[in-house]
CSV table of C-alpha atoms in Angstrom, one decimal:
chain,number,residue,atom,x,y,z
A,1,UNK,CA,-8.6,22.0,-6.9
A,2,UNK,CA,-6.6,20.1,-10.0
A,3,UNK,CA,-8.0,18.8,-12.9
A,4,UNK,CA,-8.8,14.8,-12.2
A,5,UNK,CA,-9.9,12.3,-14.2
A,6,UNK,CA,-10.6,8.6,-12.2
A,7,UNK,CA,-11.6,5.7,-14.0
A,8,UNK,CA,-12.2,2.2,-11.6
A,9,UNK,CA,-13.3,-0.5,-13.5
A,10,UNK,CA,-12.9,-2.7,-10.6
A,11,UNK,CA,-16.2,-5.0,-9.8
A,12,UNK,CA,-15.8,-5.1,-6.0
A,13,UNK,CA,-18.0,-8.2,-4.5
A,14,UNK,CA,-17.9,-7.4,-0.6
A,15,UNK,CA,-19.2,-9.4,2.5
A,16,UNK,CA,-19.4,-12.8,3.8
A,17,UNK,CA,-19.4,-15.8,1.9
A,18,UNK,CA,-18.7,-14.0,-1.2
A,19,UNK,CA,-15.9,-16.1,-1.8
A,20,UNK,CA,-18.0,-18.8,-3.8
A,21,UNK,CA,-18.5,-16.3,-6.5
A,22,UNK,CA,-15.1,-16.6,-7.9
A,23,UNK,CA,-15.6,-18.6,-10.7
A,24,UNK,CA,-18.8,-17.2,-12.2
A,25,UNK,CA,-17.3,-13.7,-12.0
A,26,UNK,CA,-14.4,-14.6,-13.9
A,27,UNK,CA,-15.8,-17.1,-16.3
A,28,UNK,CA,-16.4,-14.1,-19.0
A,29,UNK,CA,-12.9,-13.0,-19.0
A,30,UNK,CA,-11.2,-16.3,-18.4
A,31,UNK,CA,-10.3,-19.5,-20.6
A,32,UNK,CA,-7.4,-20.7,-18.2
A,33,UNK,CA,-6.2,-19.1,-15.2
A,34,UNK,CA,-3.3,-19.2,-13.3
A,35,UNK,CA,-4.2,-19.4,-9.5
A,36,UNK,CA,-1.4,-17.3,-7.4
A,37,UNK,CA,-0.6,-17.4,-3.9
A,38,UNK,CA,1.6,-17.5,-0.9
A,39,UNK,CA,2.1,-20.2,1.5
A,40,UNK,CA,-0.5,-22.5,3.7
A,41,UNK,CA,-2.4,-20.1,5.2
A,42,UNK,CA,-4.9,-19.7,1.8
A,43,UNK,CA,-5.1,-23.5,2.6
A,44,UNK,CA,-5.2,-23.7,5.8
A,45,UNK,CA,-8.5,-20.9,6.1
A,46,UNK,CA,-10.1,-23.0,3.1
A,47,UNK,CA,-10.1,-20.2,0.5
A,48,UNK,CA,-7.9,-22.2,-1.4
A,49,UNK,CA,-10.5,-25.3,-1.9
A,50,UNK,CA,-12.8,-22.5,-2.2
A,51,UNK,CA,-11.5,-20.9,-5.1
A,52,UNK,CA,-10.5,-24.2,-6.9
A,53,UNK,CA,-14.1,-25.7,-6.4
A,54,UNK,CA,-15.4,-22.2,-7.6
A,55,UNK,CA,-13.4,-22.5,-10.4
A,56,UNK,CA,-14.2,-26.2,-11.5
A,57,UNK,CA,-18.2,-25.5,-11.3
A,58,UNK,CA,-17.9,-22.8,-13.5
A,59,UNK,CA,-15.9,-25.1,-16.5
A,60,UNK,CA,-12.6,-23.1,-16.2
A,61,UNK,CA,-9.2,-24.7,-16.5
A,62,UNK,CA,-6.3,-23.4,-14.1
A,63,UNK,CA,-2.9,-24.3,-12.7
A,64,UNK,CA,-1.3,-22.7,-10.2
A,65,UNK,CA,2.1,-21.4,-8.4
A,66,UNK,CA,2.4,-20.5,-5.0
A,67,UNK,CA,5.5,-19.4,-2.8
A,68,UNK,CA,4.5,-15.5,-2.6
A,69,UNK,CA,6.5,-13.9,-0.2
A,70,UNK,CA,5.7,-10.3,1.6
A,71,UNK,CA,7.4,-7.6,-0.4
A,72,UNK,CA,7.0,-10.0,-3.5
A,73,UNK,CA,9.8,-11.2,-5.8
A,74,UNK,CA,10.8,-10.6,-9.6
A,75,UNK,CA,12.6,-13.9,-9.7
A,76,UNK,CA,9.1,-15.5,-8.7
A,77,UNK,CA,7.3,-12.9,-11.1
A,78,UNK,CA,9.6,-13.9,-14.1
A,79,UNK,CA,8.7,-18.4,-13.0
A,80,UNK,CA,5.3,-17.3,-13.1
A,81,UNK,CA,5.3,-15.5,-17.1
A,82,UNK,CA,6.9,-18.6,-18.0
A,83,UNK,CA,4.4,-21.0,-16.6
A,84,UNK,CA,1.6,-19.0,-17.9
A,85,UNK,CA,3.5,-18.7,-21.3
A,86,UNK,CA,3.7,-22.4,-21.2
A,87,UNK,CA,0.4,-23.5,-20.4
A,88,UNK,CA,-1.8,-21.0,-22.6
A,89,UNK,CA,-3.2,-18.6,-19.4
A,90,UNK,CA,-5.1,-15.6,-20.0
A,91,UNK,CA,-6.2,-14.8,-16.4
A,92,UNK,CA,-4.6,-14.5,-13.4
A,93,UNK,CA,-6.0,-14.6,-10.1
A,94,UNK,CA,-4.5,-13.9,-7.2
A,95,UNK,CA,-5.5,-15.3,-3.4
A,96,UNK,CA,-3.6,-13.3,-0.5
A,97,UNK,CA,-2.7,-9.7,0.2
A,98,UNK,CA,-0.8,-7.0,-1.5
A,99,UNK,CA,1.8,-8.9,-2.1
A,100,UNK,CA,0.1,-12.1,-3.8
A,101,UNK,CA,-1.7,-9.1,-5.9
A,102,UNK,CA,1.3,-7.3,-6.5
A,103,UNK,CA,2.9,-9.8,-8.2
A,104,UNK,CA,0.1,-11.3,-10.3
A,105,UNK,CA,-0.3,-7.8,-11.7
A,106,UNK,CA,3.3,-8.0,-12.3
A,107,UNK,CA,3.4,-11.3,-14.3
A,108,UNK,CA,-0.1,-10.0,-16.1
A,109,UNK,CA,1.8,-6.9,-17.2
A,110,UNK,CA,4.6,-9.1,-17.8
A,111,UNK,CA,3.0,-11.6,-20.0
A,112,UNK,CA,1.9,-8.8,-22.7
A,113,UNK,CA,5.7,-7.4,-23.3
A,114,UNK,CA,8.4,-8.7,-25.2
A,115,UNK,CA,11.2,-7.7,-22.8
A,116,UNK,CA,11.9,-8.3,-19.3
A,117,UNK,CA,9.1,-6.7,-17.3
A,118,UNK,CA,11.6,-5.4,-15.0
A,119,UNK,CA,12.0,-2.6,-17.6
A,120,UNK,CA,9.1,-1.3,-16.6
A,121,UNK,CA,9.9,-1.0,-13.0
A,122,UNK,CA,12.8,0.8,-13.7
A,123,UNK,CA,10.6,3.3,-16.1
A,124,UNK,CA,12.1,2.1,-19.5
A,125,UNK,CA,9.3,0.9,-20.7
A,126,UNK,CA,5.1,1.9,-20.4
A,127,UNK,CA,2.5,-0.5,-20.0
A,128,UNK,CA,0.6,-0.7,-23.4
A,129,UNK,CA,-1.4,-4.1,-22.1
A,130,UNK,CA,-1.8,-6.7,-19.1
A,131,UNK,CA,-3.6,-9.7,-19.0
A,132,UNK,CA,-6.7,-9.4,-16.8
A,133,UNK,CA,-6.9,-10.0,-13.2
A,134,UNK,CA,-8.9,-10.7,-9.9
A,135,UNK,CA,-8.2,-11.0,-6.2
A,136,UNK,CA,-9.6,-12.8,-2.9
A,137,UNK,CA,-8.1,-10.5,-0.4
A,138,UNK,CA,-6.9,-12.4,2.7
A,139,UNK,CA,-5.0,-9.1,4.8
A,140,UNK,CA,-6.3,-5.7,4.1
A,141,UNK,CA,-3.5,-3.3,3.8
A,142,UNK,CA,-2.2,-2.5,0.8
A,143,UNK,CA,-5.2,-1.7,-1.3
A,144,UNK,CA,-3.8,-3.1,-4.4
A,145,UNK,CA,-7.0,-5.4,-4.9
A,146,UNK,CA,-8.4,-2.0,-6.5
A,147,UNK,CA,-5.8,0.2,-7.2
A,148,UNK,CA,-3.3,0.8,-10.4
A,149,UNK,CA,0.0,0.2,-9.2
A,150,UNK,CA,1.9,-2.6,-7.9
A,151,UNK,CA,5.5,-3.0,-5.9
A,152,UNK,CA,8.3,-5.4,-6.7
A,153,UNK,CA,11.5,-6.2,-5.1
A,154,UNK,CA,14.5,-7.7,-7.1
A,155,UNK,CA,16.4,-9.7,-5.1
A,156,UNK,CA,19.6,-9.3,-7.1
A,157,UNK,CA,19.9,-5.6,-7.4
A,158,UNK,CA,18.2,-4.9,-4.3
A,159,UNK,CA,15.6,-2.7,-5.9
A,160,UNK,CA,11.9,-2.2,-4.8
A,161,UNK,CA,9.7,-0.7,-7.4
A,162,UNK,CA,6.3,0.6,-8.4
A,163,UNK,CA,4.5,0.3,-11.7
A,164,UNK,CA,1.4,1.9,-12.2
A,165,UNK,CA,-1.7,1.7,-14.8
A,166,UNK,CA,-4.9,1.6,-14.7
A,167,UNK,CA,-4.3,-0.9,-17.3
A,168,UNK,CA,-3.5,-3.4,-14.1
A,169,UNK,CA,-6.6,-2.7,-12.1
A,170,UNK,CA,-8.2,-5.9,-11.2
A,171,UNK,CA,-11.8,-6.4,-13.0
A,172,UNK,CA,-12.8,-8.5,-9.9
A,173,UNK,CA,-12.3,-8.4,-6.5
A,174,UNK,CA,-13.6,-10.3,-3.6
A,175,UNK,CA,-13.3,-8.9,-0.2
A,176,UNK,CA,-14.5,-11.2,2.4
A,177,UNK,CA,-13.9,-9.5,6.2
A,178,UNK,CA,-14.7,-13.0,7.8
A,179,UNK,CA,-10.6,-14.2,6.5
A,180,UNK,CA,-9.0,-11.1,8.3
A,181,UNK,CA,-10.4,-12.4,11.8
A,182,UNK,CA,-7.4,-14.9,11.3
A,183,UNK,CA,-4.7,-12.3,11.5
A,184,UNK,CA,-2.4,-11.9,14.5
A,185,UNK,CA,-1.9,-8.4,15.9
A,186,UNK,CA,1.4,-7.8,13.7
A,187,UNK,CA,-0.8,-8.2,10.7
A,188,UNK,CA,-3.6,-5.5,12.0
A,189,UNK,CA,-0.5,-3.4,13.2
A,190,UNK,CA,1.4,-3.7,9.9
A,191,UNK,CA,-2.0,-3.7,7.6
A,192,UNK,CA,-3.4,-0.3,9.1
A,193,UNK,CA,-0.2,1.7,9.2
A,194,UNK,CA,-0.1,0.8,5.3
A,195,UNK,CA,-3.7,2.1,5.0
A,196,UNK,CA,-3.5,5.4,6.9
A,197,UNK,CA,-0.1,5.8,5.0
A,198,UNK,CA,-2.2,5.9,1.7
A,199,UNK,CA,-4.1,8.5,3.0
A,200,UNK,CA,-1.4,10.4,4.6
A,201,UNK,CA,0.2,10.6,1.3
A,202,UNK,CA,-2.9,12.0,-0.7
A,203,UNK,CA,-4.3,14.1,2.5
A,204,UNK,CA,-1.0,16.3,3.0
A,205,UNK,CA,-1.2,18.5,0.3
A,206,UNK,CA,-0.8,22.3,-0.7
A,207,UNK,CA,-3.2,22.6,-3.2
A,208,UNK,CA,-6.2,24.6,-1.8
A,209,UNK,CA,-10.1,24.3,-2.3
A,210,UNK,CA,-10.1,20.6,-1.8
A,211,UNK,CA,-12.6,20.6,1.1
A,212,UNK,CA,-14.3,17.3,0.1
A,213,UNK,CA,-11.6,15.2,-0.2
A,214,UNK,CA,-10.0,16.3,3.1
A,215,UNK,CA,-13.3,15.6,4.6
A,216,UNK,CA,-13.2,12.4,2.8
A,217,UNK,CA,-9.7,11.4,4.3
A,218,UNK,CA,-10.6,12.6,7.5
A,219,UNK,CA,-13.5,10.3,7.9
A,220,UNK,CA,-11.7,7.3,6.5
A,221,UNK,CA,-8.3,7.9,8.8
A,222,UNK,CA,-10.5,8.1,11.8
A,223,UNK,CA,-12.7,4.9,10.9
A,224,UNK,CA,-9.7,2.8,10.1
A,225,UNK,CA,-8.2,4.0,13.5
A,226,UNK,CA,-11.1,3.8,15.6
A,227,UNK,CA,-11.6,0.1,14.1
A,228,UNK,CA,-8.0,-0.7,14.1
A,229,UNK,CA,-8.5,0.0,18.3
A,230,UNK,CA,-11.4,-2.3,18.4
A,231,UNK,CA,-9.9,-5.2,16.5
A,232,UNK,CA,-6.6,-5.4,18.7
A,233,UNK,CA,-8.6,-5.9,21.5
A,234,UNK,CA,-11.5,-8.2,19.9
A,235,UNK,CA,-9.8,-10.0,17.1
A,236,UNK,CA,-12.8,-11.7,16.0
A,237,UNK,CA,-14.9,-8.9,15.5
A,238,UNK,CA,-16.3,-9.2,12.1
A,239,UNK,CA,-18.0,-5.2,12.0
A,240,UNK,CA,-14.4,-4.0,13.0
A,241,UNK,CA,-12.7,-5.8,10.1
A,242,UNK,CA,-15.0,-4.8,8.0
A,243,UNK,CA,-14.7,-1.2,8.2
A,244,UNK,CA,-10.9,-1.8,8.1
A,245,UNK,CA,-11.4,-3.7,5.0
A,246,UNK,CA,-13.5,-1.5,3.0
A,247,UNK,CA,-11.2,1.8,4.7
A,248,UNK,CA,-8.2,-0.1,3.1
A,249,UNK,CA,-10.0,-0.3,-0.3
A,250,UNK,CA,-11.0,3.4,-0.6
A,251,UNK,CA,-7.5,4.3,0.6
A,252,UNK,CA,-6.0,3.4,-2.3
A,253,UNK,CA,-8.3,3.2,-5.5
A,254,UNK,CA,-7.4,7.3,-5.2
A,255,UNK,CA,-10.7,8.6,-4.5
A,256,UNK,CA,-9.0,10.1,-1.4
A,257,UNK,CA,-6.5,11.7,-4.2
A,258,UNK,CA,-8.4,13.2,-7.0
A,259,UNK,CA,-8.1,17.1,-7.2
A,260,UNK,CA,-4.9,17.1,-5.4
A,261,UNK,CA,-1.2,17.2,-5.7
A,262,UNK,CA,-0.4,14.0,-3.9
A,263,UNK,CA,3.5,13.0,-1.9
A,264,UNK,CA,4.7,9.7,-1.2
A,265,UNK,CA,7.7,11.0,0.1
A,266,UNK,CA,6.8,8.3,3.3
A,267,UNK,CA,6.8,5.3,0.6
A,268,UNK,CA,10.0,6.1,-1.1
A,269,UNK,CA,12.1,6.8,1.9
A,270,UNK,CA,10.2,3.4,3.6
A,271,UNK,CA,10.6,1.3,0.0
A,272,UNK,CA,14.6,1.9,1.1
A,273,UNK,CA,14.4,0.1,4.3
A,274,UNK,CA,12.7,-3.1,3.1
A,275,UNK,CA,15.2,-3.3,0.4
A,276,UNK,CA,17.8,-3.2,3.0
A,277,UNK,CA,16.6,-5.6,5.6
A,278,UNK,CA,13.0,-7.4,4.1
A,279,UNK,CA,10.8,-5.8,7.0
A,280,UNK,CA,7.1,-5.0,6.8
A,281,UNK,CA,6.4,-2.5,4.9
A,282,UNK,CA,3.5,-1.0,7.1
A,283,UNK,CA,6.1,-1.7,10.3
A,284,UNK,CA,8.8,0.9,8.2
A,285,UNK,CA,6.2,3.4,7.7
A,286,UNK,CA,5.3,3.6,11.4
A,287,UNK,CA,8.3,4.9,12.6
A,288,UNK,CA,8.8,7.3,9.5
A,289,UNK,CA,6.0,8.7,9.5
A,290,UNK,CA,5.8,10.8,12.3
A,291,UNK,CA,9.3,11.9,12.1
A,292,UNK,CA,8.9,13.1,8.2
A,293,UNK,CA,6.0,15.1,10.0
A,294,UNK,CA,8.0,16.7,12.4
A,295,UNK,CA,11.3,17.9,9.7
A,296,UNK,CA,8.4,19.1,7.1
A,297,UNK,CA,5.6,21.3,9.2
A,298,UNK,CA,7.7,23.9,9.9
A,299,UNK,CA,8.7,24.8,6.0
A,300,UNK,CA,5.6,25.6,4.5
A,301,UNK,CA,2.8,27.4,6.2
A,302,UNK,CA,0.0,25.6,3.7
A,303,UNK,CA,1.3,22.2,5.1
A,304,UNK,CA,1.8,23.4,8.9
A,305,UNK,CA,-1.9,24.3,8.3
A,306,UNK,CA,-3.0,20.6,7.1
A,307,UNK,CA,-1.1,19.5,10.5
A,308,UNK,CA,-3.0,21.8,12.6
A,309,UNK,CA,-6.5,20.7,10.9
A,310,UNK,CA,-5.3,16.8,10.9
A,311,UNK,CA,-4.6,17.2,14.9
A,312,UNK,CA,-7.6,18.9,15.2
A,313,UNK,CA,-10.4,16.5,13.2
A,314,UNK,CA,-8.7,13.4,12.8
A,315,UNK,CA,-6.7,13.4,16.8
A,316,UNK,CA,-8.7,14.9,18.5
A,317,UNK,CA,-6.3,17.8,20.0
A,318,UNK,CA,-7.7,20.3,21.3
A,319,UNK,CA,-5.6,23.7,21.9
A,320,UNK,CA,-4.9,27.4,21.5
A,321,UNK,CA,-4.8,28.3,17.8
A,322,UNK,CA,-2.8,30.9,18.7
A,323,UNK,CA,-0.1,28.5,19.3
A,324,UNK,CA,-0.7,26.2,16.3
A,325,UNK,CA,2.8,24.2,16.6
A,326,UNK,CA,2.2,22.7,20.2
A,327,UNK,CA,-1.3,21.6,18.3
A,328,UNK,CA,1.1,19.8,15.6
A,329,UNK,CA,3.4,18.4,18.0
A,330,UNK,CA,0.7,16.7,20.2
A,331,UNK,CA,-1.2,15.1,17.1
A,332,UNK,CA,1.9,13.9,16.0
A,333,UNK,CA,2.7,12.4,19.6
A,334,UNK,CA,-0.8,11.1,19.7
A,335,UNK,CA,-0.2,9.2,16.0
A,336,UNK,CA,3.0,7.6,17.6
A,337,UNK,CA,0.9,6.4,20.9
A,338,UNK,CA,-1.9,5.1,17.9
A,339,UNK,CA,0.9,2.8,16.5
A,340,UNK,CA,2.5,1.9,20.5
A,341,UNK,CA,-0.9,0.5,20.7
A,342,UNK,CA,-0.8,-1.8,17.5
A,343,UNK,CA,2.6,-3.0,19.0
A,344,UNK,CA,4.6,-1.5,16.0
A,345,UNK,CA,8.4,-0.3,16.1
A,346,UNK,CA,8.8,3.2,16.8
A,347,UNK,CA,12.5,3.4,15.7
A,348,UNK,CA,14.6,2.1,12.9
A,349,UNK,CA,16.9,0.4,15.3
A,350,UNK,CA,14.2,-1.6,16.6
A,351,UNK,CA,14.1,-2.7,12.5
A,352,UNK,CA,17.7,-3.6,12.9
A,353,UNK,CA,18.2,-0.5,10.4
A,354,UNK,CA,21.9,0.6,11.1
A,355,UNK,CA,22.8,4.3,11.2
A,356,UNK,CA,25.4,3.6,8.8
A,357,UNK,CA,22.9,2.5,6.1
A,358,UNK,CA,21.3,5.6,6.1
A,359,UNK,CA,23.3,7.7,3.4
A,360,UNK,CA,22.9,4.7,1.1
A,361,UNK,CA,19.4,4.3,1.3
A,362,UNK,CA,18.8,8.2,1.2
A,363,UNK,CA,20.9,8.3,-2.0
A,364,UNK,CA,18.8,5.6,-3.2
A,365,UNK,CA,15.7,6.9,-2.7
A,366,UNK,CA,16.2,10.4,-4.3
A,367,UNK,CA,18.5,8.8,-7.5
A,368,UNK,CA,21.5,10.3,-6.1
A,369,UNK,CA,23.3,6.8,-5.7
A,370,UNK,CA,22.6,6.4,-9.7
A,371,UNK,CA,23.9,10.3,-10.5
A,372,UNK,CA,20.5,11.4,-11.6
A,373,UNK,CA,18.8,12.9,-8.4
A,374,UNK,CA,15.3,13.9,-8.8
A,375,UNK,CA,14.1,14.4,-4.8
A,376,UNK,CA,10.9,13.1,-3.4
A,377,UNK,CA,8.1,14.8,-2.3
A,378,UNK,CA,5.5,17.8,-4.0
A,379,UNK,CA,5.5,20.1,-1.8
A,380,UNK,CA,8.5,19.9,0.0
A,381,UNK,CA,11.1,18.5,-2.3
A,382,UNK,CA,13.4,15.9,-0.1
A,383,UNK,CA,16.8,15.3,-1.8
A,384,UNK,CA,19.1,13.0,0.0
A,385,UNK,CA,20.6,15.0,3.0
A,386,UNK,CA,16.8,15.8,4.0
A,387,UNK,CA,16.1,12.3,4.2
A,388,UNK,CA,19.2,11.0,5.9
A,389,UNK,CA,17.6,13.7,8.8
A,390,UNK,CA,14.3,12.1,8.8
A,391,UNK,CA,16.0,8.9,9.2
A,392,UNK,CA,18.3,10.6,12.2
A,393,UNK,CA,14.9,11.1,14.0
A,394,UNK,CA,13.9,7.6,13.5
A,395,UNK,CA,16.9,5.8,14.7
C-alpha cells in the first residue's frame, strides 16, 4: 500500500426533504451567491423554488445563470466569472448534476485568477484559490458534488479537460434521492456506467497489500449494480436510488483510491469521443470499458489477477482457477450483458464515432497530436497505437 493522505471537507446533508436546508447551510460562507443551473427540469421538479425560497429565508442575496449543458462549456464558464465579477458574488451554488457542478467549480476557480481559467485546464497554471461552493444534486453520476476535480469542454478548440484541487471541493452538498426517481432509463444507464467507471479506474491497480480498499470497491460496484437492476425496472423506487446515490458519492471523493496507484486510462480515451461528437459521457465509457479490459489482462500478470478476483466477487463467475483467462473473459462478457440491460451502446458506431476518427482522437488523448506524448494509463502505459486498438474492438 502507498502513502495517502485524504482530506474531504465536504458537509454531505443526505435524504429526503433535505433540500430546504440550503440556505441556512450556506449562510456562513455566503454574502451573495450566484445560483447555477441547466435547463427546466430544476424548475420543473421544484428544486428551483426550493432553493430560491431557501435562500430568501435565510437573508442571502443571489442572481442567477442557467443554460448548463451536459459536458459543460468554457464559453458559459467564462459568462458566468463575468456576471459574478459584476455583481459582487462570493458563493456559488450549483443545482443539477456533474455538469451544473463542474462548471460552477470552474467559474469559482475562475473567479480567483487573473488569467483565463482555461490555463488551468490546459496545466499552465495551479489553483492557489476558488470561491466556495455547494451543490443540490439532481442525477447521480459523476460524483463531483464531493470530489476535487471538475471537466470542461471548449467548444472552440475542441478540448475536454480536468482540473483538480481539493481547493474546489464543495463545503456543502445536498443529496436528496427523492429528485433521481425523475430520471428516464438513459440517465440511470449513462449515470451508473459513470459511477462504476470511477471505481474501475481506482480498483485496477498493481500495487499490492491493498486488501481494504479492494473490498471497499467490491462492495460498492456490486451495490450500485444490483440497485442499478432494481431501478430500471422500478423507477420510483426511492431505497434503489438511494444506494445509487450515496454509491455515486463514495465513488469519487477517492476513498475507493487511497493507498493505490490509480488509471483513468478509460476517462482519457472516453474524454476523446465526447469531444468529437458531444455524447454522454457514461454512454462512451460503456462500450470502452470492456474492450480496454480485454487488450490489457493479458500484459501484466498483477492485473490479469485483479480480473480474475473482479469476476469472481464482484460477477459472480464461477470457474476453474486453473484456467484463469476464460474466468476474465466471462466477467467481462457478463459487465457488457450489465450495460445491454441499462439500454447502453455497446459499440462506437452506435455513437456515430467513425473509424476514421480514431487516430485523431488516439493522438489526442496520449499528446501525440500536440508532439509531446506522455501515454495513459499506470500500469500499462497506452500510447496512441494502443488506444486506436481498443478503439478497433469498440467499433
Amino acid at each position: 500500500m502507498q502513502n495517502f493522505q485524504i482530506h474531504i471537507p465536504t458537509n454531505l446533508v443526505f435524504g429526503k426533504d433535505t433540500q430546504h436546508q440550503i440556505g441556512s447551510l450556506i449562510k456562513p460562507f455566503a454574502t451573495k451567491v450566484l445560483l447555477h443551473y441547466g435547463g427546466g427540469t430544476v424548475k420543473k421538479l421544484g428544486l428551483y423554488d426550493d432553493a430560491k425560497k431557501s435562500l430568501t429565508d435565510a437573508g442571502i442575496n443571489f442572481v442567477e445563470l442557467g443554460g448548463v449543458v451536459p459536458n459543460p462549456r468554457l464559453s458559459l464558464v467564462h459568462e458566468g466569472i463575468a456576471l459574478c465579477k459584476k455583481e459582487g458574488v462570493d458563493f456559488i451554488l450549483a443545482i443539477g448534476g456533474g455538469s451544473s457542478i463542474d462548471s460552477a467549480k470552474a467559474i469559482a476557480v475562475g473567479m480567483c485568477y487573473d488569467g483565463d481559467v482555461w490555463d488551468i485546464f490546459e496545466g499552465k497554471a495551479q489553483i492557489e484559490k476558488a470561491l466556495p461552493v455547494a451543490t443540490i444534486l439532481t442525477i447521480p453520476a459523476a460524483g463531483s458534488e464531493m470530489s476535487s476535480s471538475a471537466v470542461i469542454s471548449n467548444e472552440e478548440t475542441g478540448r475536454k479537460y480536468g482540473m483538480g484541487s481539493d481547493l474546489i471541493r464543495p463545503v456543502v452538498s445536498i443529496v436528496n434521492p427523492e429528485y433521481f426517481t425523475n430520471l428516464p432509463k438513459s440517465q440511470l444507464g449513462n449515470g451508473v456506467s459513470d459511477i462504476i467507471s470511477h471505481i474501475f479506474e481506482r480498483y485496477f491497480t498493481n500495487t499490492t497489500n491493498t486488501d481494504i480498499t479492494d473490498g471497499l470497491c467490491e462492495s460498492v460496484l456490486k451495490t450500485v449494480m444490483k440497485n442499478a437492476l432494481i431501478a430500471a425496472e422500478a423507477p420510483t423506487s426511492y431505497e434503489a436510488w438511494a444506494e445509487i446515490g450515496l454509491g455515486g458519492i463514495i465513488a469519487h471523493n477517492n476513498w475507493l483510491g487511497i493507498g493505490r496507484a490509480q488509471d483513468w486510462a478509460c476517462h482519457g480515451m472516453e474524454h476523446e469521443l465526447s469531444a468529437y461528437n458531444d455524447i454522454a459521457h457514461g454512454a462512451g465509457l460503456a462500450v470502452l470499458t470492456p474492450a480496454w479490459m480485454k487488450y490489457v489482462y493479458k500484459d501484466n500478470s498483477k492485473l490479469s489477477n485483479m480480473f480474475v478476483q473482479f469476476a469472481t466477487k464482484v460477477m459472480g463467475v464461477d470457474g476453474s482457477f486453473r484456467d484463469p483467462e476464460a474466468i476474465i473473459k466471462e466477467g467481462i462478457s457478463r459487465l457488457q450483458d450489465f450495460y445491454k440491460k441499462l439500454g447502453l451502446a455497446q459499440s462506437l458506431s452506435e455513437l456515430n464515432i467513425p473509424e476514421s476518427a480514431f487516430e485523431d482522437m488516439a493522438k489526442k488523448a496520449t499528446g501525440a497530436y500536440f508532439g509531446k506524448e506522455n501515454g495513459i494509463g499506470s500500469f500499462k502505459k497506452l500510447m496512441w497505437q494502443d488506444v486506436v486498438e481498443i478503439y478497433k474492438l469498440c467499433k
